[in-house]
Amino acid sequence: MKQLLISLFLVLCAQALPAQQLQNPIRENYTPVGRGWRLKAHGSLSENNQPTFLGRRQESADMTLETEIDTDNLDFGTEAGLTVYQIQGGHMDLALVKYQTGSVAVVMKYQIKSLQGEVMGEDSGLPLMQGKVRLRITSDGNQYRFLYSCQGGPWKEVTKQDCSLVSTEVVGGFTGVTVGMYADGDGSATFNYFDYKEQQ
């Protein structure tokens, strides 16, 4: 276990990705793969039960967060993607979901206190959603934009939301927003890379 923690720390440093996790992470659910990670789903971001999450603090109002998931390496019944997370009752997620039929949907989900909802991307369930899909969340300090790109194609916006919805004034919390990768449901997902860029 000690060697695993050391290896995890060294890989995180090499990727400039701080080891920001939630609660008491289950270490075996996090496996470095090249520039990315294989995450095994556990728990839920909306519950206090050791959710699988790996990310960093959002330190600038203007930022871009991006990853790529190959749907061939996304298990059935798994929801995997990016999240803007303040607290279990305040987060907004952009994810891929793979159903037992083999079809894949891109969805933006939100939990703002007791309010829950989701918006589906226009290509959800279509053959275009097979293969490599990039996910991106951007912020200009006023709004978060949730976008995706299929097989190297153009970016398409799913929706956008006010940044204030995940502020401490609205949903509580006291440590600020964290952004990162997560996996919910059953199974695992491979994230080919994780990029976080701030605009100065």
PDB file of C-alpha atoms in Angstrom:
ATOM      1  CA  MET A   1       0.000   0.000   0.000  1.00  0.00           C
ATOM      2  CA  LYS A   2       2.829   2.433   0.864  1.00  0.00           C
ATOM      3  CA  GLN A   3       4.520   1.797  -2.495  1.00  0.00           C
ATOM      4  CA  LEU A   4       1.190   2.332  -4.300  1.00  0.00           C
ATOM      5  CA  LEU A   5       0.734   5.699  -2.571  1.00  0.00           C
ATOM      6  CA  ILE A   6       4.270   6.761  -3.480  1.00  0.00           C
ATOM      7  CA  SER A   7       3.745   5.749  -7.129  1.00  0.00           C
ATOM      8  CA  LEU A   8       0.420   7.573  -7.202  1.00  0.00           C
ATOM      9  CA  PHE A   9       2.016  10.736  -5.829  1.00  0.00           C
ATOM     10  CA  LEU A  10       4.904  10.648  -8.314  1.00  0.00           C
ATOM     11  CA  VAL A  11       2.603  10.190 -11.302  1.00  0.00           C
ATOM     12  CA  LEU A  12       0.372  13.019 -10.103  1.00  0.00           C
ATOM     13  CA  CYS A  13       3.349  15.343  -9.804  1.00  0.00           C
ATOM     14  CA  ALA A  14       4.625  14.366 -13.246  1.00  0.00           C
ATOM     15  CA  GLN A  15       1.230  15.204 -14.743  1.00  0.00           C
ATOM     16  CA  ALA A  16       0.882  18.460 -12.784  1.00  0.00           C
ATOM     17  CA  LEU A  17      -2.351  17.043 -11.388  1.00  0.00           C
ATOM     18  CA  PRO A  18      -2.719  17.552  -7.635  1.00  0.00           C
ATOM     19  CA  ALA A  19      -3.978  14.524  -5.748  1.00  0.00           C
ATOM     20  CA  GLN A  20      -7.343  16.049  -4.857  1.00  0.00           C
ATOM     21  CA  GLN A  21      -9.810  13.343  -3.882  1.00  0.00           C
ATOM     22  CA  LEU A  22     -12.980  13.129  -1.820  1.00  0.00           C
ATOM     23  CA  GLN A  23     -13.428  11.591   1.621  1.00  0.00           C
ATOM     24  CA  ASN A  24     -11.379   8.416   2.134  1.00  0.00           C
ATOM     25  CA  PRO A  25     -10.497   7.274  -1.394  1.00  0.00           C
ATOM     26  CA  ILE A  26     -10.273   3.580  -2.213  1.00  0.00           C
ATOM     27  CA  ARG A  27      -6.744   3.479  -3.631  1.00  0.00           C
ATOM     28  CA  GLU A  28      -7.206   0.441  -5.844  1.00  0.00           C
ATOM     29  CA  ASN A  29      -9.896   2.330  -7.784  1.00  0.00           C
ATOM     30  CA  TYR A  30      -7.221   4.640  -9.260  1.00  0.00           C
ATOM     31  CA  THR A  31      -4.767   3.237 -11.819  1.00  0.00           C
ATOM     32  CA  PRO A  32      -2.438   5.472 -13.881  1.00  0.00           C
ATOM     33  CA  VAL A  33      -2.430   4.588 -17.592  1.00  0.00           C
ATOM     34  CA  GLY A  34      -0.035   6.579 -19.800  1.00  0.00           C
ATOM     35  CA  ARG A  35      -1.046  10.240 -19.571  1.00  0.00           C
ATOM     36  CA  GLY A  36      -4.393   9.271 -18.085  1.00  0.00           C
ATOM     37  CA  TRP A  37      -6.184   7.134 -15.555  1.00  0.00           C
ATOM     38  CA  ARG A  38      -8.332   4.043 -15.273  1.00  0.00           C
ATOM     39  CA  LEU A  39     -11.000   4.812 -12.673  1.00  0.00           C
ATOM     40  CA  LYS A  40     -13.194   2.152 -11.111  1.00  0.00           C
ATOM     41  CA  ALA A  41     -16.610   3.450 -10.181  1.00  0.00           C
ATOM     42  CA  HIS A  42     -17.686   3.548  -6.564  1.00  0.00           C
ATOM     43  CA  GLY A  43     -20.345   5.502  -4.778  1.00  0.00           C
ATOM     44  CA  SER A  44     -21.824   8.736  -6.055  1.00  0.00           C
ATOM     45  CA  LEU A  45     -20.840  12.401  -6.025  1.00  0.00           C
ATOM     46  CA  SER A  46     -24.181  13.127  -4.353  1.00  0.00           C
ATOM     47  CA  GLU A  47     -23.573  10.779  -1.418  1.00  0.00           C
ATOM     48  CA  ASN A  48     -20.982  10.454   1.327  1.00  0.00           C
ATOM     49  CA  ASN A  49     -19.776   6.986   0.344  1.00  0.00           C
ATOM     50  CA  GLN A  50     -16.234   7.313  -1.012  1.00  0.00           C
ATOM     51  CA  PRO A  51     -16.997   8.415  -4.578  1.00  0.00           C
ATOM     52  CA  THR A  52     -14.337   7.850  -7.220  1.00  0.00           C
ATOM     53  CA  PHE A  53     -13.012  11.332  -8.014  1.00  0.00           C
ATOM     54  CA  LEU A  54      -9.599  12.646  -8.995  1.00  0.00           C
ATOM     55  CA  GLY A  55      -8.948  16.295  -9.712  1.00  0.00           C
ATOM     56  CA  ARG A  56      -7.716  19.619  -8.419  1.00  0.00           C
ATOM     57  CA  ARG A  57      -8.820  22.931  -7.003  1.00  0.00           C
ATOM     58  CA  GLN A  58     -10.228  25.486  -9.453  1.00  0.00           C
ATOM     59  CA  GLU A  59      -7.876  28.389  -8.822  1.00  0.00           C
ATOM     60  CA  SER A  60      -8.958  30.766 -11.587  1.00  0.00           C
ATOM     61  CA  ALA A  61     -12.388  31.987 -12.661  1.00  0.00           C
ATOM     62  CA  ASP A  62     -11.283  31.596 -16.296  1.00  0.00           C
ATOM     63  CA  MET A  63     -10.322  28.022 -16.984  1.00  0.00           C
ATOM     64  CA  THR A  64     -10.681  25.067 -19.367  1.00  0.00           C
ATOM     65  CA  LEU A  65     -10.993  21.471 -18.212  1.00  0.00           C
ATOM     66  CA  GLU A  66     -10.746  18.644 -20.743  1.00  0.00           C
ATOM     67  CA  THR A  67     -10.463  14.871 -21.057  1.00  0.00           C
ATOM     68  CA  GLU A  68     -10.989  12.110 -23.597  1.00  0.00           C
ATOM     69  CA  ILE A  69     -12.731   8.780 -23.087  1.00  0.00           C
ATOM     70  CA  ASP A  70     -12.683   5.923 -25.598  1.00  0.00           C
ATOM     71  CA  THR A  71     -16.113   4.313 -25.392  1.00  0.00           C
ATOM     72  CA  ASP A  72     -14.498   0.931 -26.113  1.00  0.00           C
ATOM     73  CA  ASN A  73     -12.860   1.283 -22.681  1.00  0.00           C
ATOM     74  CA  LEU A  74     -16.055   2.379 -20.935  1.00  0.00           C
ATOM     75  CA  ASP A  75     -17.842  -0.447 -19.145  1.00  0.00           C
ATOM     76  CA  PHE A  76     -21.580  -1.017 -19.376  1.00  0.00           C
ATOM     77  CA  GLY A  77     -23.531   0.697 -16.618  1.00  0.00           C
ATOM     78  CA  THR A  78     -20.776   3.233 -15.983  1.00  0.00           C
ATOM     79  CA  GLU A  79     -21.118   7.005 -15.912  1.00  0.00           C
ATOM     80  CA  ALA A  80     -17.767   8.726 -16.350  1.00  0.00           C
ATOM     81  CA  GLY A  81     -16.703  12.264 -17.058  1.00  0.00           C
ATOM     82  CA  LEU A  82     -15.819  15.662 -15.640  1.00  0.00           C
ATOM     83  CA  THR A  83     -17.335  17.491 -12.698  1.00  0.00           C
ATOM     84  CA  VAL A  84     -17.428  20.935 -11.136  1.00  0.00           C
ATOM     85  CA  TYR A  85     -17.803  20.013  -7.477  1.00  0.00           C
ATOM     86  CA  GLN A  86     -18.428  22.155  -4.416  1.00  0.00           C
ATOM     87  CA  ILE A  87     -20.187  19.691  -2.088  1.00  0.00           C
ATOM     88  CA  GLN A  88     -22.335  16.564  -2.436  1.00  0.00           C
ATOM     89  CA  GLY A  89     -25.390  18.810  -2.704  1.00  0.00           C
ATOM     90  CA  GLY A  90     -23.781  21.150  -5.205  1.00  0.00           C
ATOM     91  CA  HIS A  91     -22.080  19.904  -8.364  1.00  0.00           C
ATOM     92  CA  MET A  92     -22.451  19.929 -12.156  1.00  0.00           C
ATOM     93  CA  ASP A  93     -21.215  17.004 -14.241  1.00  0.00           C
ATOM     94  CA  LEU A  94     -20.537  16.294 -17.920  1.00  0.00           C
ATOM     95  CA  ALA A  95     -20.382  12.574 -18.567  1.00  0.00           C
ATOM     96  CA  LEU A  96     -20.650   9.631 -20.916  1.00  0.00           C
ATOM     97  CA  VAL A  97     -23.034   6.834 -19.989  1.00  0.00           C
ATOM     98  CA  LYS A  98     -22.833   3.416 -21.631  1.00  0.00           C
ATOM     99  CA  TYR A  99     -26.023   1.368 -21.632  1.00  0.00           C
ATOM    100  CA  GLN A 100     -26.422  -2.407 -21.835  1.00  0.00           C
ATOM    101  CA  THR A 101     -27.499  -2.010 -25.475  1.00  0.00           C
ATOM    102  CA  GLY A 102     -24.032  -0.641 -26.244  1.00  0.00           C
ATOM    103  CA  SER A 103     -25.290   2.842 -27.038  1.00  0.00           C
ATOM    104  CA  VAL A 104     -23.547   5.818 -25.424  1.00  0.00           C
ATOM    105  CA  ALA A 105     -25.074   9.093 -24.282  1.00  0.00           C
ATOM    106  CA  VAL A 106     -23.418  12.367 -23.344  1.00  0.00           C
ATOM    107  CA  VAL A 107     -25.248  14.110 -20.539  1.00  0.00           C
ATOM    108  CA  MET A 108     -24.845  17.163 -18.346  1.00  0.00           C
ATOM    109  CA  LYS A 109     -26.260  16.489 -14.877  1.00  0.00           C
ATOM    110  CA  TYR A 110     -26.623  18.799 -11.908  1.00  0.00           C
ATOM    111  CA  GLN A 111     -27.407  18.588  -8.224  1.00  0.00           C
ATOM    112  CA  ILE A 112     -28.122  21.974  -6.640  1.00  0.00           C
ATOM    113  CA  LYS A 113     -29.402  21.266  -3.130  1.00  0.00           C
ATOM    114  CA  SER A 114     -32.651  19.328  -3.673  1.00  0.00           C
ATOM    115  CA  LEU A 115     -32.878  20.329  -7.340  1.00  0.00           C
ATOM    116  CA  GLN A 116     -31.714  17.708  -9.829  1.00  0.00           C
ATOM    117  CA  GLY A 117     -31.793  17.615 -13.612  1.00  0.00           C
ATOM    118  CA  GLU A 118     -29.999  16.634 -16.788  1.00  0.00           C
ATOM    119  CA  VAL A 119     -29.571  17.728 -20.388  1.00  0.00           C
ATOM    120  CA  MET A 120     -28.680  15.252 -23.132  1.00  0.00           C
ATOM    121  CA  GLY A 121     -26.268  16.006 -25.961  1.00  0.00           C
ATOM    122  CA  GLU A 122     -27.807  15.963 -29.433  1.00  0.00           C
ATOM    123  CA  ASP A 123     -25.739  12.972 -30.611  1.00  0.00           C
ATOM    124  CA  SER A 124     -26.627  10.713 -27.670  1.00  0.00           C
ATOM    125  CA  GLY A 125     -27.360   7.154 -28.754  1.00  0.00           C
ATOM    126  CA  LEU A 126     -26.113   7.691 -32.317  1.00  0.00           C
ATOM    127  CA  PRO A 127     -23.265   5.669 -33.934  1.00  0.00           C
ATOM    128  CA  LEU A 128     -21.239   8.909 -33.903  1.00  0.00           C
ATOM    129  CA  MET A 129     -20.883   8.506 -30.142  1.00  0.00           C
ATOM    130  CA  GLN A 130     -18.701   5.409 -30.539  1.00  0.00           C
ATOM    131  CA  GLY A 131     -14.911   5.626 -30.264  1.00  0.00           C
ATOM    132  CA  LYS A 132     -13.031   8.563 -28.797  1.00  0.00           C
ATOM    133  CA  VAL A 133     -15.146  11.322 -27.266  1.00  0.00           C
ATOM    134  CA  ARG A 134     -13.654  14.465 -25.771  1.00  0.00           C
ATOM    135  CA  LEU A 135     -15.359  16.293 -22.920  1.00  0.00           C
ATOM    136  CA  ARG A 136     -14.705  19.923 -22.024  1.00  0.00           C
ATOM    137  CA  ILE A 137     -15.909  22.349 -19.361  1.00  0.00           C
ATOM    138  CA  THR A 138     -14.977  26.019 -19.619  1.00  0.00           C
ATOM    139  CA  SER A 139     -15.546  28.944 -17.283  1.00  0.00           C
ATOM    140  CA  ASP A 140     -15.314  32.689 -17.805  1.00  0.00           C
ATOM    141  CA  GLY A 141     -16.223  33.482 -14.208  1.00  0.00           C
ATOM    142  CA  ASN A 142     -19.885  33.962 -15.062  1.00  0.00           C
ATOM    143  CA  GLN A 143     -20.903  30.743 -16.776  1.00  0.00           C
ATOM    144  CA  TYR A 144     -19.732  27.168 -17.095  1.00  0.00           C
ATOM    145  CA  ARG A 145     -20.082  25.761 -20.614  1.00  0.00           C
ATOM    146  CA  PHE A 146     -20.349  21.998 -21.145  1.00  0.00           C
ATOM    147  CA  LEU A 147     -19.100  20.715 -24.510  1.00  0.00           C
ATOM    148  CA  TYR A 148     -18.191  17.472 -26.276  1.00  0.00           C
ATOM    149  CA  SER A 149     -16.497  16.381 -29.491  1.00  0.00           C
ATOM    150  CA  CYS A 150     -16.960  13.023 -31.218  1.00  0.00           C
ATOM    151  CA  GLN A 151     -14.095  11.345 -33.083  1.00  0.00           C
ATOM    152  CA  GLY A 152     -12.108  14.563 -33.479  1.00  0.00           C
ATOM    153  CA  GLY A 153     -15.084  16.509 -34.813  1.00  0.00           C
ATOM    154  CA  PRO A 154     -16.229  20.027 -33.878  1.00  0.00           C
ATOM    155  CA  TRP A 155     -17.106  20.970 -30.337  1.00  0.00           C
ATOM    156  CA  LYS A 156     -20.829  20.957 -29.548  1.00  0.00           C
ATOM    157  CA  GLU A 157     -22.369  22.647 -26.548  1.00  0.00           C
ATOM    158  CA  VAL A 158     -24.735  20.628 -24.371  1.00  0.00           C
ATOM    159  CA  THR A 159     -25.714  23.536 -22.138  1.00  0.00           C
ATOM    160  CA  LYS A 160     -24.327  26.290 -19.927  1.00  0.00           C
ATOM    161  CA  GLN A 161     -24.991  27.213 -16.310  1.00  0.00           C
ATOM    162  CA  ASP A 162     -24.242  30.128 -14.007  1.00  0.00           C
ATOM    163  CA  CYS A 163     -21.084  29.685 -11.959  1.00  0.00           C
ATOM    164  CA  SER A 164     -22.915  31.054  -8.926  1.00  0.00           C
ATOM    165  CA  LEU A 165     -25.007  27.876  -8.688  1.00  0.00           C
ATOM    166  CA  VAL A 166     -22.089  26.041  -7.058  1.00  0.00           C
ATOM    167  CA  SER A 167     -20.979  28.945  -4.867  1.00  0.00           C
ATOM    168  CA  THR A 168     -20.804  28.599  -1.096  1.00  0.00           C
ATOM    169  CA  GLU A 169     -23.590  31.165  -0.833  1.00  0.00           C
ATOM    170  CA  VAL A 170     -25.972  28.914  -2.778  1.00  0.00           C
ATOM    171  CA  VAL A 171     -25.062  25.320  -1.888  1.00  0.00           C
ATOM    172  CA  GLY A 172     -22.830  25.678   1.172  1.00  0.00           C
ATOM    173  CA  GLY A 173     -19.385  24.229   1.656  1.00  0.00           C
ATOM    174  CA  PHE A 174     -16.305  26.200   2.597  1.00  0.00           C
ATOM    175  CA  THR A 175     -13.322  24.863   0.647  1.00  0.00           C
ATOM    176  CA  GLY A 176     -14.177  26.178  -2.819  1.00  0.00           C
ATOM    177  CA  VAL A 177     -14.803  24.423  -6.113  1.00  0.00           C
ATOM    178  CA  THR A 178     -12.796  21.406  -7.227  1.00  0.00           C
ATOM    179  CA  VAL A 179     -12.786  20.116 -10.800  1.00  0.00           C
ATOM    180  CA  GLY A 180     -11.826  16.701 -12.026  1.00  0.00           C
ATOM    181  CA  MET A 181     -12.647  13.250 -13.328  1.00  0.00           C
ATOM    182  CA  TYR A 182     -15.162  10.903 -11.761  1.00  0.00           C
ATOM    183  CA  ALA A 183     -16.802   7.516 -12.289  1.00  0.00           C
ATOM    184  CA  ASP A 184     -20.212   6.454 -10.944  1.00  0.00           C
ATOM    185  CA  GLY A 185     -22.250   3.281 -11.264  1.00  0.00           C
ATOM    186  CA  ASP A 186     -20.770  -0.130 -12.027  1.00  0.00           C
ATOM    187  CA  GLY A 187     -17.553  -0.851 -13.871  1.00  0.00           C
ATOM    188  CA  SER A 188     -14.617   1.291 -14.947  1.00  0.00           C
ATOM    189  CA  ALA A 189     -13.587   3.919 -17.476  1.00  0.00           C
ATOM    190  CA  THR A 190     -10.270   4.969 -18.987  1.00  0.00           C
ATOM    191  CA  PHE A 191      -9.519   8.689 -19.240  1.00  0.00           C
ATOM    192  CA  ASN A 192      -6.840   9.161 -21.908  1.00  0.00           C
ATOM    193  CA  TYR A 193      -5.656  12.463 -20.433  1.00  0.00           C
ATOM    194  CA  PHE A 194      -6.655  15.226 -18.042  1.00  0.00           C
ATOM    195  CA  ASP A 195      -5.929  18.849 -18.972  1.00  0.00           C
ATOM    196  CA  TYR A 196      -6.573  21.889 -16.813  1.00  0.00           C
ATOM    197  CA  LYS A 197      -5.630  25.340 -18.131  1.00  0.00           C
ATOM    198  CA  GLU A 198      -6.129  28.738 -16.580  1.00  0.00           C
ATOM    199  CA  GLN A 199      -6.478  31.973 -18.509  1.00  0.00           C
ATOM    200  CA  GLN A 200      -4.450  34.803 -17.045  1.00  0.00           C
TER     201      GLN A 200
END
